[in-house]
Coordinates of C-alpha atoms and ligand atoms in Angstrom, one line a residue:
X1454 CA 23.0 -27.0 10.6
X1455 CA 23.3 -24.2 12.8
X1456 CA 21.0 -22.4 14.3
X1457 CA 19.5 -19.3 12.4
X1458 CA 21.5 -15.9 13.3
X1459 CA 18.0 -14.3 14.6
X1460 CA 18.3 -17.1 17.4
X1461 CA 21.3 -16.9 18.2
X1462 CA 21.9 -13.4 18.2
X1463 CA 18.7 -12.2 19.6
X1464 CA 20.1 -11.4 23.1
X1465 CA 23.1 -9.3 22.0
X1466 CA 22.9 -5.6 21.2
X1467 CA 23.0 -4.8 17.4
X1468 CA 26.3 -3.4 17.9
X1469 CA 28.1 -6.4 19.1
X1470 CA 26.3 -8.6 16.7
X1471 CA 30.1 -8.7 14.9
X1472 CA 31.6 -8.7 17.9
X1473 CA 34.0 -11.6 19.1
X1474 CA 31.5 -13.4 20.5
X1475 CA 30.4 -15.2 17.7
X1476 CA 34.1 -16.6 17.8
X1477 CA 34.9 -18.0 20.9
X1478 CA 35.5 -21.7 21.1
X1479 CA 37.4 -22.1 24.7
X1480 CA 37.8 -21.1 27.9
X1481 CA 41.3 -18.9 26.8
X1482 CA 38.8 -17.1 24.6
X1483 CA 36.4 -16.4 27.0
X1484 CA 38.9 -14.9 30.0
X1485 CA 40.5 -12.9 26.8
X1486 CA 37.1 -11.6 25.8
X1487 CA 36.1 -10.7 29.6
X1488 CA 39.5 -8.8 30.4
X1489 CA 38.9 -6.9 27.1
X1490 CA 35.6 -6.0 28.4
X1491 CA 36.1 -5.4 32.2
X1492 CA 39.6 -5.5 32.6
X1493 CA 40.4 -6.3 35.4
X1494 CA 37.2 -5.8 37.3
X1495 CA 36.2 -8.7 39.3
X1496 CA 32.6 -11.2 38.6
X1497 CA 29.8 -11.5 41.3
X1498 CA 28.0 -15.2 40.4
X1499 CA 24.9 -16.0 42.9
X1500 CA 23.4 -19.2 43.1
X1501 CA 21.5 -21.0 45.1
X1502 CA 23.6 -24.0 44.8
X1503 CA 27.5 -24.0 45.5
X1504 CA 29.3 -25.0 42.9
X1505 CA 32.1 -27.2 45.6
X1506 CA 31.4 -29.5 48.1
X1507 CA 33.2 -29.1 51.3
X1508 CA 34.6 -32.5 52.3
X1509 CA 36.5 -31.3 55.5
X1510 CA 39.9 -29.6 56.7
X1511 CA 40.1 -27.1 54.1
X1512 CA 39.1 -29.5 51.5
X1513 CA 36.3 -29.6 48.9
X1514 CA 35.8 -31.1 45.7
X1515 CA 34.3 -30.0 42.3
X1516 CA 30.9 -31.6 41.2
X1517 CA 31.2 -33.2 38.3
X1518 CA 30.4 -31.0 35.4
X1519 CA 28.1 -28.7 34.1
X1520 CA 27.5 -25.2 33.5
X1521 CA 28.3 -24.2 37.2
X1522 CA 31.8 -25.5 36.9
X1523 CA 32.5 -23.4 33.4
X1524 CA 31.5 -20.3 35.5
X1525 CA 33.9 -21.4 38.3
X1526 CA 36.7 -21.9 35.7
X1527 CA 35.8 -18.3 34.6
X1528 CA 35.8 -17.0 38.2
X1529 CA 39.1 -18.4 38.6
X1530 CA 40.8 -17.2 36.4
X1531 CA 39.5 -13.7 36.5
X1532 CA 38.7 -13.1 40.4
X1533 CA 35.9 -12.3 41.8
X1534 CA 33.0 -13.3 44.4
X1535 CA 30.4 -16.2 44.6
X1536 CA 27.3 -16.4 46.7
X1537 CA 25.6 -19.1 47.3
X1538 CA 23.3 -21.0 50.0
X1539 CA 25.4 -23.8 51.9
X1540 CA 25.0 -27.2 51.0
X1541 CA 27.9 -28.6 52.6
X1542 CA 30.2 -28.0 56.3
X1543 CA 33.0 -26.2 56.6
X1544 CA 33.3 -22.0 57.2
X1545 CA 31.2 -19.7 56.3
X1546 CA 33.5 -18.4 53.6
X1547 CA 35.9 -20.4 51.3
X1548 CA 38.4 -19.1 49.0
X1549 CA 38.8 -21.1 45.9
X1550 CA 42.6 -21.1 44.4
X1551 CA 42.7 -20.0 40.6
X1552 CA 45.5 -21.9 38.7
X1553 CA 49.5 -20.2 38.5
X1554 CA 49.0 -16.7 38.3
X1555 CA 45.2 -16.1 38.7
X1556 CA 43.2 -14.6 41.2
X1557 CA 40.8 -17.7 42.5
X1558 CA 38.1 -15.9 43.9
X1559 CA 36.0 -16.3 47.4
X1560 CA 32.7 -18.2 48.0
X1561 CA 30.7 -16.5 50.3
X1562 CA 28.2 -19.2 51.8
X1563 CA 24.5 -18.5 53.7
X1564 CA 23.0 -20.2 56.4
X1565 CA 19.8 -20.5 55.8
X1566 CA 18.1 -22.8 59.1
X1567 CA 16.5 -26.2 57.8
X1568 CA 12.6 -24.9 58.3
X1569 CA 12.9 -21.8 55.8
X1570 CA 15.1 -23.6 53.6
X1571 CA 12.4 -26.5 53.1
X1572 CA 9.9 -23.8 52.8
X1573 CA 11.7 -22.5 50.0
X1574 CA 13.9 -25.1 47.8
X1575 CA 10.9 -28.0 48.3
X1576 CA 8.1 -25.9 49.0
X1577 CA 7.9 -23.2 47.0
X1578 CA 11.0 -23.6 44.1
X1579 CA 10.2 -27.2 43.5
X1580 CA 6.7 -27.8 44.8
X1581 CA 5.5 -24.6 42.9
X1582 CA 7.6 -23.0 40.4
X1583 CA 8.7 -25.8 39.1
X1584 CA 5.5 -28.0 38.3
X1585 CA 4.0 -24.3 37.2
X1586 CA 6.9 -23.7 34.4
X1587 CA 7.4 -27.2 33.5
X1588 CA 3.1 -27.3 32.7
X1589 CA 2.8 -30.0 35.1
X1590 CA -0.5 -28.3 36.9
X1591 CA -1.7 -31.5 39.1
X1592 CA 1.7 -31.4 40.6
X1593 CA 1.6 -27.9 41.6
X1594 CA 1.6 -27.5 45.5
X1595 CA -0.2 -24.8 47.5
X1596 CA 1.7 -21.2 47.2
X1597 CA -0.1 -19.8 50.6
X1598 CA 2.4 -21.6 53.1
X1599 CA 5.9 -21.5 51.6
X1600 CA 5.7 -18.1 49.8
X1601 CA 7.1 -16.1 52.6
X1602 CA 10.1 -18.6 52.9
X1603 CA 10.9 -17.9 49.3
X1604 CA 10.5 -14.4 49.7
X1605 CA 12.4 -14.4 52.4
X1606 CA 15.8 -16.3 51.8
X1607 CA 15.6 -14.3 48.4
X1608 CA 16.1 -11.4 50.9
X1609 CA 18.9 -13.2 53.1
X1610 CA 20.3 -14.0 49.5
X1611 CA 20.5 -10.6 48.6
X1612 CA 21.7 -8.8 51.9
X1613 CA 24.6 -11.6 51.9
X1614 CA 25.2 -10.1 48.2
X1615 CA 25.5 -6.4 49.9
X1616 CA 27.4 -7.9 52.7
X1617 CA 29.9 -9.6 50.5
X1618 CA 30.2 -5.9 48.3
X1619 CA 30.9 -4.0 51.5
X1620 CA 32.7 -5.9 53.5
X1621 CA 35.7 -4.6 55.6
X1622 CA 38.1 -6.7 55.8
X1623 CA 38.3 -7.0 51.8
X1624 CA 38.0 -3.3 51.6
X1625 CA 35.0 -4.2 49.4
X1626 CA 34.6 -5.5 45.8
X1627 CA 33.4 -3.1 42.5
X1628 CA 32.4 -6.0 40.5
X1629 CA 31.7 -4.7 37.0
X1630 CA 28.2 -7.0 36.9
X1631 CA 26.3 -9.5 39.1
X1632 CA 25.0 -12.2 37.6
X1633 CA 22.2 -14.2 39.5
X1634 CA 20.8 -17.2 38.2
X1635 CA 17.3 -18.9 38.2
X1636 CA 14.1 -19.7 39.4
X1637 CA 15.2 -20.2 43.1
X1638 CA 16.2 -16.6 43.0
X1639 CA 14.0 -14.6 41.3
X1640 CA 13.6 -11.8 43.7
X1641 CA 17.0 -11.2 44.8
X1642 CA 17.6 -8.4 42.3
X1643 CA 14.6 -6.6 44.1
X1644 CA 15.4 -7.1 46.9
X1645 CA 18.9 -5.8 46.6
X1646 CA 17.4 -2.7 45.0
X1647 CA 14.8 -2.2 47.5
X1648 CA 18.4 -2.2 50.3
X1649 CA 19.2 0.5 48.2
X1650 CA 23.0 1.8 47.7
X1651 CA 24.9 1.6 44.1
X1652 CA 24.7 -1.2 42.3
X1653 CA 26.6 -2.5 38.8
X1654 CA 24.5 -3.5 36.2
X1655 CA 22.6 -6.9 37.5
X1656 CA 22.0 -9.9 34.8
X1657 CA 19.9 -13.1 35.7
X1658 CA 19.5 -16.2 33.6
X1659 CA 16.1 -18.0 33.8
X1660 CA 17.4 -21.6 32.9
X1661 CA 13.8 -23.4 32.9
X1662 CA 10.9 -23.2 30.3
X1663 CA 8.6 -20.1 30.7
X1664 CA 4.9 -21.1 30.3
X1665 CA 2.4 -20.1 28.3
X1666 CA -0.3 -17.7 30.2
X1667 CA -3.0 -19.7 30.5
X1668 CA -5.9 -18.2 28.3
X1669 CA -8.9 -16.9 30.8
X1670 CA -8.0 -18.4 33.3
X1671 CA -6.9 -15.8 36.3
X1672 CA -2.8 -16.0 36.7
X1673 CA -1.5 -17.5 40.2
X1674 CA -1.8 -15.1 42.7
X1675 CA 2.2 -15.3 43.3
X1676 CA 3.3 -14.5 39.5
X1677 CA 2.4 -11.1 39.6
X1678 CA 5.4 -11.2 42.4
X1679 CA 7.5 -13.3 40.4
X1680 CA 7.6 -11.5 37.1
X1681 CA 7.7 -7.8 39.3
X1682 CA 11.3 -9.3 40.5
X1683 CA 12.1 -10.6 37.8
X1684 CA 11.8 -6.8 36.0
X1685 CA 14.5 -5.3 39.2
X1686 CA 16.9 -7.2 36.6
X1687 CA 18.9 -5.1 33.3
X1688 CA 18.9 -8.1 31.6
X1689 CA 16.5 -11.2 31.9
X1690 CA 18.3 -14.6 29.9
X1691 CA 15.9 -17.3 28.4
X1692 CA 17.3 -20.4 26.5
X1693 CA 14.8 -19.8 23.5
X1694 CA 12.6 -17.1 21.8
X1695 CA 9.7 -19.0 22.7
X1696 CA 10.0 -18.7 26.2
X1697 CA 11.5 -15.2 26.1
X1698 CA 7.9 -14.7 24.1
X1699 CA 5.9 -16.0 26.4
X1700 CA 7.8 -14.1 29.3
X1701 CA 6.8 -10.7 27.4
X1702 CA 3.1 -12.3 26.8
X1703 CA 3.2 -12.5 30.7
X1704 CA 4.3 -9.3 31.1
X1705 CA 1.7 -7.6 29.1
X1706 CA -0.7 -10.2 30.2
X1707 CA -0.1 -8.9 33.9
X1708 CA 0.9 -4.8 32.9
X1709 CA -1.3 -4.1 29.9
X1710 CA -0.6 -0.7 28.7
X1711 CA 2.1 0.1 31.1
X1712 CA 4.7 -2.6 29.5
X1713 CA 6.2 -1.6 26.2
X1714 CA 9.0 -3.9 23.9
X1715 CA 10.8 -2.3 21.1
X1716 CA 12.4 -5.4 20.4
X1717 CA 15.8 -5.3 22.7
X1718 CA 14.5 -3.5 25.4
X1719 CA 11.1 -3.9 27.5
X1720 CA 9.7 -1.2 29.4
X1721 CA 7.6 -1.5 32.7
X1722 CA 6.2 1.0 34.7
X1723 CA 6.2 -0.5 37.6
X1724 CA 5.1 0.1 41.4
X1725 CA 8.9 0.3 42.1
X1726 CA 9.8 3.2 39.0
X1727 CA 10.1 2.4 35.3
X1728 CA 12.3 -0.4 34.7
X1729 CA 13.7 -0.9 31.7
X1730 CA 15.2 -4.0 31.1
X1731 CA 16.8 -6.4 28.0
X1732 CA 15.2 -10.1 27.7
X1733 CA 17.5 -11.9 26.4
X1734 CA 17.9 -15.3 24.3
X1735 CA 21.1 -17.0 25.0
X1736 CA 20.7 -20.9 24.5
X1737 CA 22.5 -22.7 27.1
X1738 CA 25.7 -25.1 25.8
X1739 CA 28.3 -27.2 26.4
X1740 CA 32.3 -27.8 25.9
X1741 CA 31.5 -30.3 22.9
X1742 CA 35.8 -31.0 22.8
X1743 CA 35.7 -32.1 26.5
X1744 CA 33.3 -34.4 25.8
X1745 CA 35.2 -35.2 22.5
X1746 CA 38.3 -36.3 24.5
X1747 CA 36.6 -37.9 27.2
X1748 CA 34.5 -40.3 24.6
X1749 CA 38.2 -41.5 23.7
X1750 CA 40.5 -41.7 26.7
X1751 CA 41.1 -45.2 28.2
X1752 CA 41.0 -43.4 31.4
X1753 CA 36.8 -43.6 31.0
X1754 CA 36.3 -45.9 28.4
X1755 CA 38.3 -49.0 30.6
X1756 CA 35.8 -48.4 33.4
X1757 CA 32.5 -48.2 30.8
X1758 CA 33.7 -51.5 29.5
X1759 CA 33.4 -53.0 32.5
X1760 CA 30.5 -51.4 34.0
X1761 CA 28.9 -52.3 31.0
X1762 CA 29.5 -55.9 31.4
X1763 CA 28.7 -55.6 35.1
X1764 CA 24.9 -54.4 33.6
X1765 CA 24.7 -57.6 31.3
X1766 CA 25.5 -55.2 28.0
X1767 CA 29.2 -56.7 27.3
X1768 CA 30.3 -54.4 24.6
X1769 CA 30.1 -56.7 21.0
X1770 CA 28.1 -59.1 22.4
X1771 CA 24.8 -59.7 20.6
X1772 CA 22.7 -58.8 23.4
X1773 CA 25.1 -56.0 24.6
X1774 CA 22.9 -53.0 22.6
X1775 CA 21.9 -50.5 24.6
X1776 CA 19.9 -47.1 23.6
X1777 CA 21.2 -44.3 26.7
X1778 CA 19.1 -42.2 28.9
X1779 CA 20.7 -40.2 31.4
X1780 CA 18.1 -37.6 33.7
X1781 CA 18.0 -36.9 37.4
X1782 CA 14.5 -39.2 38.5
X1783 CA 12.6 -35.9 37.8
X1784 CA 8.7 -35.8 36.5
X1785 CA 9.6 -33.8 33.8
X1786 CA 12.3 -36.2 32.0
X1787 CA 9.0 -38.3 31.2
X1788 CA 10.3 -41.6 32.5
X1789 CA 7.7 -43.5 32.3
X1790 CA 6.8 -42.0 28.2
X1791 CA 10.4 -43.6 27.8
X1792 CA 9.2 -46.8 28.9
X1793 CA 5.9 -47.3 27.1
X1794 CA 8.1 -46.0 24.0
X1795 CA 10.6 -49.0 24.9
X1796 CA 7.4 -51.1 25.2
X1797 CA 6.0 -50.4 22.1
X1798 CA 9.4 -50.9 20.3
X1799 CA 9.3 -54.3 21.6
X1800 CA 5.9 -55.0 20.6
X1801 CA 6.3 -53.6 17.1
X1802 CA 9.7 -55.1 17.0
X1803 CA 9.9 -58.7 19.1
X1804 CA 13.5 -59.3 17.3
X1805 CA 14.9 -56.2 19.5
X1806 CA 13.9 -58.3 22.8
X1807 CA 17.5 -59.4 24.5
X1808 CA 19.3 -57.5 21.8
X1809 CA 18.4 -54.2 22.5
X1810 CA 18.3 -52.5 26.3
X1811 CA 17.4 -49.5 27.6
X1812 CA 20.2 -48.4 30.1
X1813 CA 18.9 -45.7 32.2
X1814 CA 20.9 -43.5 34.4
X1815 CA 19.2 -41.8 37.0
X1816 CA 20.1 -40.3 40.2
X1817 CA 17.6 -39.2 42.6
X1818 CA 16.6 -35.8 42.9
X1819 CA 14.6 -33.1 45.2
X1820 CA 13.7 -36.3 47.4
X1821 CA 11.7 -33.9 49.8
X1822 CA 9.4 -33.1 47.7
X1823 CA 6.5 -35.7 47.6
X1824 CA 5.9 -35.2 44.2
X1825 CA 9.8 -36.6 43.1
X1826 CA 9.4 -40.0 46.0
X1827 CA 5.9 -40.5 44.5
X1828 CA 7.1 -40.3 40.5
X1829 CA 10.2 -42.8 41.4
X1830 CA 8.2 -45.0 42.9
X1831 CA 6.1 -45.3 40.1
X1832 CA 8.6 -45.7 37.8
X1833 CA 10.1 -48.3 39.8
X1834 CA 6.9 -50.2 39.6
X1835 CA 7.0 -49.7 35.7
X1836 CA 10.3 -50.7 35.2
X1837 CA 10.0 -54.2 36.9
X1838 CA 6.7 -54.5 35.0
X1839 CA 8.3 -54.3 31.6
X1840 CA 11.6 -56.4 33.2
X1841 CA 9.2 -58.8 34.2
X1842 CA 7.2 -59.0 30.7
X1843 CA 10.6 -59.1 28.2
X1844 CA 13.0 -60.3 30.5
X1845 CA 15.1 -63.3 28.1
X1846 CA 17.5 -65.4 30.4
X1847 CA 20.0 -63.2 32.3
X1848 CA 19.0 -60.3 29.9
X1849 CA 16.8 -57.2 30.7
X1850 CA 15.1 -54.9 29.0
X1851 CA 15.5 -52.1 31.4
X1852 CA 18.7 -51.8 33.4
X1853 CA 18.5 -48.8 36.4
X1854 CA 21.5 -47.4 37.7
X1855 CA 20.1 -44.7 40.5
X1856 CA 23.3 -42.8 40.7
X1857 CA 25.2 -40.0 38.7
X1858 CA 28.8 -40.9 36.8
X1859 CA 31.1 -38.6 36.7
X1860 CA 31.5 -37.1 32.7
X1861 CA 34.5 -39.5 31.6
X1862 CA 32.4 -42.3 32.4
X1863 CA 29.4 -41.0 30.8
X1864 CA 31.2 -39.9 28.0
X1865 CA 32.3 -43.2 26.6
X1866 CA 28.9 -44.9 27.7
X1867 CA 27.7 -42.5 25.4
X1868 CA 30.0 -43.3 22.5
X1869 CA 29.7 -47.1 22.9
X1870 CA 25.5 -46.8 23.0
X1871 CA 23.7 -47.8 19.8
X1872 CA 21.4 -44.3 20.4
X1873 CA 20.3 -41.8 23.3
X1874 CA 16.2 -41.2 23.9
X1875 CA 15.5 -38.0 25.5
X1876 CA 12.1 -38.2 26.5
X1877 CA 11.8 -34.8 28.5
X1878 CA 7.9 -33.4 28.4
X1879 CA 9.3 -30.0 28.8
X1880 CA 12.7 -28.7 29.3
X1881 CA 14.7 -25.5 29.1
X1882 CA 17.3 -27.2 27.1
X1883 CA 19.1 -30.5 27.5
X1884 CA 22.7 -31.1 27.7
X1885 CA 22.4 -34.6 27.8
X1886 CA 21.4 -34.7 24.4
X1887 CA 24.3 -31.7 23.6
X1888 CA 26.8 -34.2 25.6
X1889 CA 25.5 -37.5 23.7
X1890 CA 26.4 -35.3 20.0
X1891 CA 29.3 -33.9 21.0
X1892 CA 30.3 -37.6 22.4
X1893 CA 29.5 -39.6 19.0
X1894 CA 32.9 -37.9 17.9
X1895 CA 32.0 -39.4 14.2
X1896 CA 29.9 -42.2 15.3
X1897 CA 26.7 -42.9 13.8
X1898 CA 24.3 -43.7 17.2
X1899 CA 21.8 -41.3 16.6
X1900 CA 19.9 -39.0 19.5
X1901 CA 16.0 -38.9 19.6
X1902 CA 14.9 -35.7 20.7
X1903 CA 12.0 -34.7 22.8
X1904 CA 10.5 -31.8 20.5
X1905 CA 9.5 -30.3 24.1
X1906 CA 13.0 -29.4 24.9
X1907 CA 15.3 -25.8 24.0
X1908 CA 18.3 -28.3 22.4
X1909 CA 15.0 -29.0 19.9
X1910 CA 14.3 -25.4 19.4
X1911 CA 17.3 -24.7 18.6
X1912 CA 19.5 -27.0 16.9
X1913 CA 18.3 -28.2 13.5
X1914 CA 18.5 -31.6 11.9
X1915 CA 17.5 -33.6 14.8
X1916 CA 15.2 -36.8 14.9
X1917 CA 12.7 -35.3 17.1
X1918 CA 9.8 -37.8 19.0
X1919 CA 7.0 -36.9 21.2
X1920 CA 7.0 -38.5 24.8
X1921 CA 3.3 -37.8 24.6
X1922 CA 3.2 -40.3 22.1
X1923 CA 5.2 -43.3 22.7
X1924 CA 4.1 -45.1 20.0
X1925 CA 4.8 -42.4 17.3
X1926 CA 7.8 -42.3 18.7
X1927 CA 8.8 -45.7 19.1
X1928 CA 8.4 -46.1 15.0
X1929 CA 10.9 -42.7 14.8
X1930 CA 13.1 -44.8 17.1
X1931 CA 13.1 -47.9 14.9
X1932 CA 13.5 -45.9 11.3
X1933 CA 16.0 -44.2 13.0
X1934 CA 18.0 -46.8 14.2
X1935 CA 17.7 -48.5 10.7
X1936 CA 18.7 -45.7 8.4
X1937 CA 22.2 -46.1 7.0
X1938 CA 25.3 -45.7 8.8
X1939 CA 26.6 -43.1 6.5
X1940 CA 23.8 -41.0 7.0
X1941 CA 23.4 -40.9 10.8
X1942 CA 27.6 -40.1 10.7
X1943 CA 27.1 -36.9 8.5
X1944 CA 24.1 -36.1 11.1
X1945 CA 26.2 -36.4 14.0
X1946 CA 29.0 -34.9 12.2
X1947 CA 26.7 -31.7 11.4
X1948 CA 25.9 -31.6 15.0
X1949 CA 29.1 -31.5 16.2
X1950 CA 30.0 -29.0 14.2
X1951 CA 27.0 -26.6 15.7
X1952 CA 28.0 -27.1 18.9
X1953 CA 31.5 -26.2 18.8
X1954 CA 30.1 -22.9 17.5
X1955 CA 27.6 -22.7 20.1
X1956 CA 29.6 -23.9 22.8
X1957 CA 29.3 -23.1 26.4
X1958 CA 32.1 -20.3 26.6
X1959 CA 30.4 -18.6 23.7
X1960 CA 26.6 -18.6 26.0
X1961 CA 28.7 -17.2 29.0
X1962 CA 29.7 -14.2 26.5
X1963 CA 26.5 -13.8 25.3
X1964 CA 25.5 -13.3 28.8
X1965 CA 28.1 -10.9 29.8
X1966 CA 28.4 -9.2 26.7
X1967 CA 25.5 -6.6 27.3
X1968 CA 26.0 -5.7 30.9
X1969 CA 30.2 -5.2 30.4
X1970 CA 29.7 -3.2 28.1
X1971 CA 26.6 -0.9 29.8
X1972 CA 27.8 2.3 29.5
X1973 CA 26.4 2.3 32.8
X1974 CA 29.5 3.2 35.9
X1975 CA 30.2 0.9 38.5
X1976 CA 29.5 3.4 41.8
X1977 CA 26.1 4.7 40.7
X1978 CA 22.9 4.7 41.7
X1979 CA 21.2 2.8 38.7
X1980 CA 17.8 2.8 40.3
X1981 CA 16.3 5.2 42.8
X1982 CA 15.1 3.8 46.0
X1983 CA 11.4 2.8 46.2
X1984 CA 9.3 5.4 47.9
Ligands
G6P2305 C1 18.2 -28.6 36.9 C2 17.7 -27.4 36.2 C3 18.3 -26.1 36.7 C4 18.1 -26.1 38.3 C5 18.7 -27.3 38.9 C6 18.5 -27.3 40.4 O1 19.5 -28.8 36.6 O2 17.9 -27.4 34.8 O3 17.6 -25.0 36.2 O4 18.7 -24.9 38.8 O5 18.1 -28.4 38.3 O6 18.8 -28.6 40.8 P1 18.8 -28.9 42.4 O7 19.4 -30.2 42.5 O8 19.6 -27.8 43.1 O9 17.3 -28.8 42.8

């Protein structure tokens, strides 16, 4: 079923509650819906991540994927600027072709030198903000050290932003919003405001849980600093009321009287001025017919087939069953809950040993942080463990591929699995498991949810396990995979149909929605300087 109207609507203003929003289902949509909006006033995106990788002589290819490629589709088609920190070679500025007829817009790229960048993307976005939001408290590094580097290349971040407004040789842009996204770059919206100069209305989206304040105990010295930049923002996007909650709990935790919420808009009186500001609740999505197609074309599925065999898991074999996990080796996908929940499958169930694998796809991630080497070392220990203990012949119970596929491959792998375990111990949303749905295309392998993730906040109808308890879970798992066919179709079919209402065009809207239509002009001072 879909979600209830109060979730899904709680970040848009009551007037547009009837608005087109609620009916865009593609990308044509979406460009239709912005040009109605802004006409033909260009986007400003910032992220800390590119969303192309440079691969030499004027050439760079798309990631595979994701939500930063549906922005880049939008940006295409509708013009408009990108900043973001370099990942790649190449210039310090690329433009990015649109398709016949459209704009394409230009990626403005910062240098940030390999000391301060470490300081900030492993020390303090991954060492500390990270762990912190995600409740993992024993994995939290010290602040002291790698504060000032955050701080910092959120302040290069924002003067490229002003730069890239300004500049000359364009004549300038008058974007009609800027829209900065998550926890690497909190500040940037301050510190653009503190530069001073006119600014259009500026949106950020906070893709990762928001944590509870921890009762008596005294905050973090840093999240006073945090939430303060977070408040430079007119609009503050969270995938789920419950962390938008818990953002306002923080607020008042850390402001007391001088915070006030009427329900769309929060007020702050702040060192910097009042601020007044809209938090938002725009759960994240996916293009649920890409994945459709993709889950049928012979283009991926030929390749699965044979990768599939390559693992052992020959497609209608009897010992070619495979439940799915896909999740960058990350601490808070709860790897090794997923492998004590395959564990206790097989001891509850021996007649799933050599029928039944696990088939785990999982690129490393954030390998600088010692944290992330740490956790996949452990669960490389785990795995052989359990490999070692169940292993039947040629067959294993736990096959590793440490590498990302590119969506067409995925898609079918998804399709052809006999279910998905998602196993996250907290997460902002989950698209695997929205890709996996949208994938079973009226197939009956059923997804088993994490209950700590935003996909389990907000879609109903799920089968929902705990990681935290693996054992629980495992018996979810096994009813699960035994109910009948018929059943686990309609669920999926259900599903399906919720996503293609809440797809990801329609959560790009919802973002946009409230600061294209600020009554707001483009050219004036929103904020007066700080004293
Ligand atoms: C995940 C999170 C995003 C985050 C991204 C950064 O996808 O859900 O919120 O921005 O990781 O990944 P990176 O590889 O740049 O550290």
């Amino acid at each position: 079923m879909a979600a209830p109207p109060s979730v899904v609507h709680a970040g848009i203003p009551e007037t547009l509650r009837s608005s087109p929003v609620a009916e865009i289902r593609g990308p044509g949509d979406l460009v239709h819906f912005y040009r109605e909006l802004a006409g033909s006033a260009p986007l400003l995106v910032v992220t800390n991540r590119e969303p192309v990788v440079w691969k030499g002589e004027e050439h760079f290819v798309l990631p595979p994927g994701g939500v930063s490629q549906t922005i880049h589709r939008l940006l295409c088609q509708v013009g408009g600027r990108w900043v973001a920190l370099r990942d790649s070679g190449g210039p310090d500025l690329l433009r990015i072709p649109g398709g016949a007829g459209d704009p394409g817009y230009r990626l403005d790229r910062l240098e940030v030198p390999p000391a301060l960048l470490d300081g900030h993307y492993a020390g303090f976005s991954n060492g500390v903000l990270w762990p912190f939001f995600h409740d993992e408290t024993d994995r939290i590094g010290d602040a002291s050290n790698v504060l000032g580097a955050y701080r910092e290349v959120n302040r290069r971040v924002a003067g490229k932003v002003l730069d890239s407004l300004r500049d000359a040789s364009s004549g300038g842009i008058r974007p009609r919003m800027i829209w900065v996204h998550d926890y690497q770059l909190a500040l940037v919206g301050q510190e653009m405001r503190r530069m001073g100069g006119a600014l259009p209305p500026l949106a950020f989206f906070w893709h990762i849980p928001w944590s509870a304040p921890a009762g008596g105990a005294p905050p973090p010295h840093w999240l006073f600093e945090v939430v303060t930049g977070l408040l430079a923002y007119d609009q503050v996007g969270f995938q789920t009321e419950l962390y938008r909650d818990r953002f306002l709990d923080t607020v008042f935790s850390l402001y007391g009287s001088r915070a006030s919420w009427d329900g769309e808009t929060l007020s702050v009186s702040t060192a910097f001025g009042l601020r007044r500001l809209h938090p938002g609740v725009f759960p994240i999505s996916v293009d649920p017919d890409h994945f459709r197609m993709m889950a049928r074309d012979p283009a991926g599925r030929i390749p699965a087939f044979s990768l599939l065999s390559d693992c052992g898991l020959a497609p209608g074999t009897p010992s070619g069953g495979y439940l799915i996990s896909v999740d960058r080796m990350d601490y808070s996908k709860g790897f090794l809950e997923r492998l004590s929940l395959m564990e206790a499958l097989y001891e509850n169930d021996p007649s799933l040993v050599g029928r039944l694998a696990l088939l785990q796809i999982a690129p490393p991630t954030r390998l600088s942080v010692e944290a992330y080497r740490r956790y996949a070392e452990e669960v490389e220990r785990r795995s052989e463990d359990l490999n070692r203990r169940f292993s039947r012949g040629e067959w294993r119970p736990v096959v590793t591929l440490a590498r990302s596929l590119d969506p067409s491959l995925l898609s079918p792998l998804y399709r052809l699995s006999r279910g998905c375990l998602v196993t996250a111990t907290r997460d902002g949303m989950n698209l695997v498991a929205k890709e996996f749905l949208a994938s079973q295309d009226g197939g009956s392998a059923p997804l088993f949810l994490s209950r700590h993730t935003g996909t389990a906040m907000t879609m109903e109808g799920l089968s929902l396990i705990d990681p935290a308890d693996p054992a629980l879970s495992a018996r979810i798992v096994a009813q699960g995979l035994a109910m009948d066919r018929r059943i686990r179709e309609s669920r999926n079919r259900q599903a399906l149909a919720d996503l293609r209402e809440h797809n990801v065009y329609r959560w790009m809207a919802e973002n946009l929605v409230g600061p294209l239509s600020s009554t707001r002009n483009e050219g004036t001072a929103l904020f007066a300087r700080p004293a």
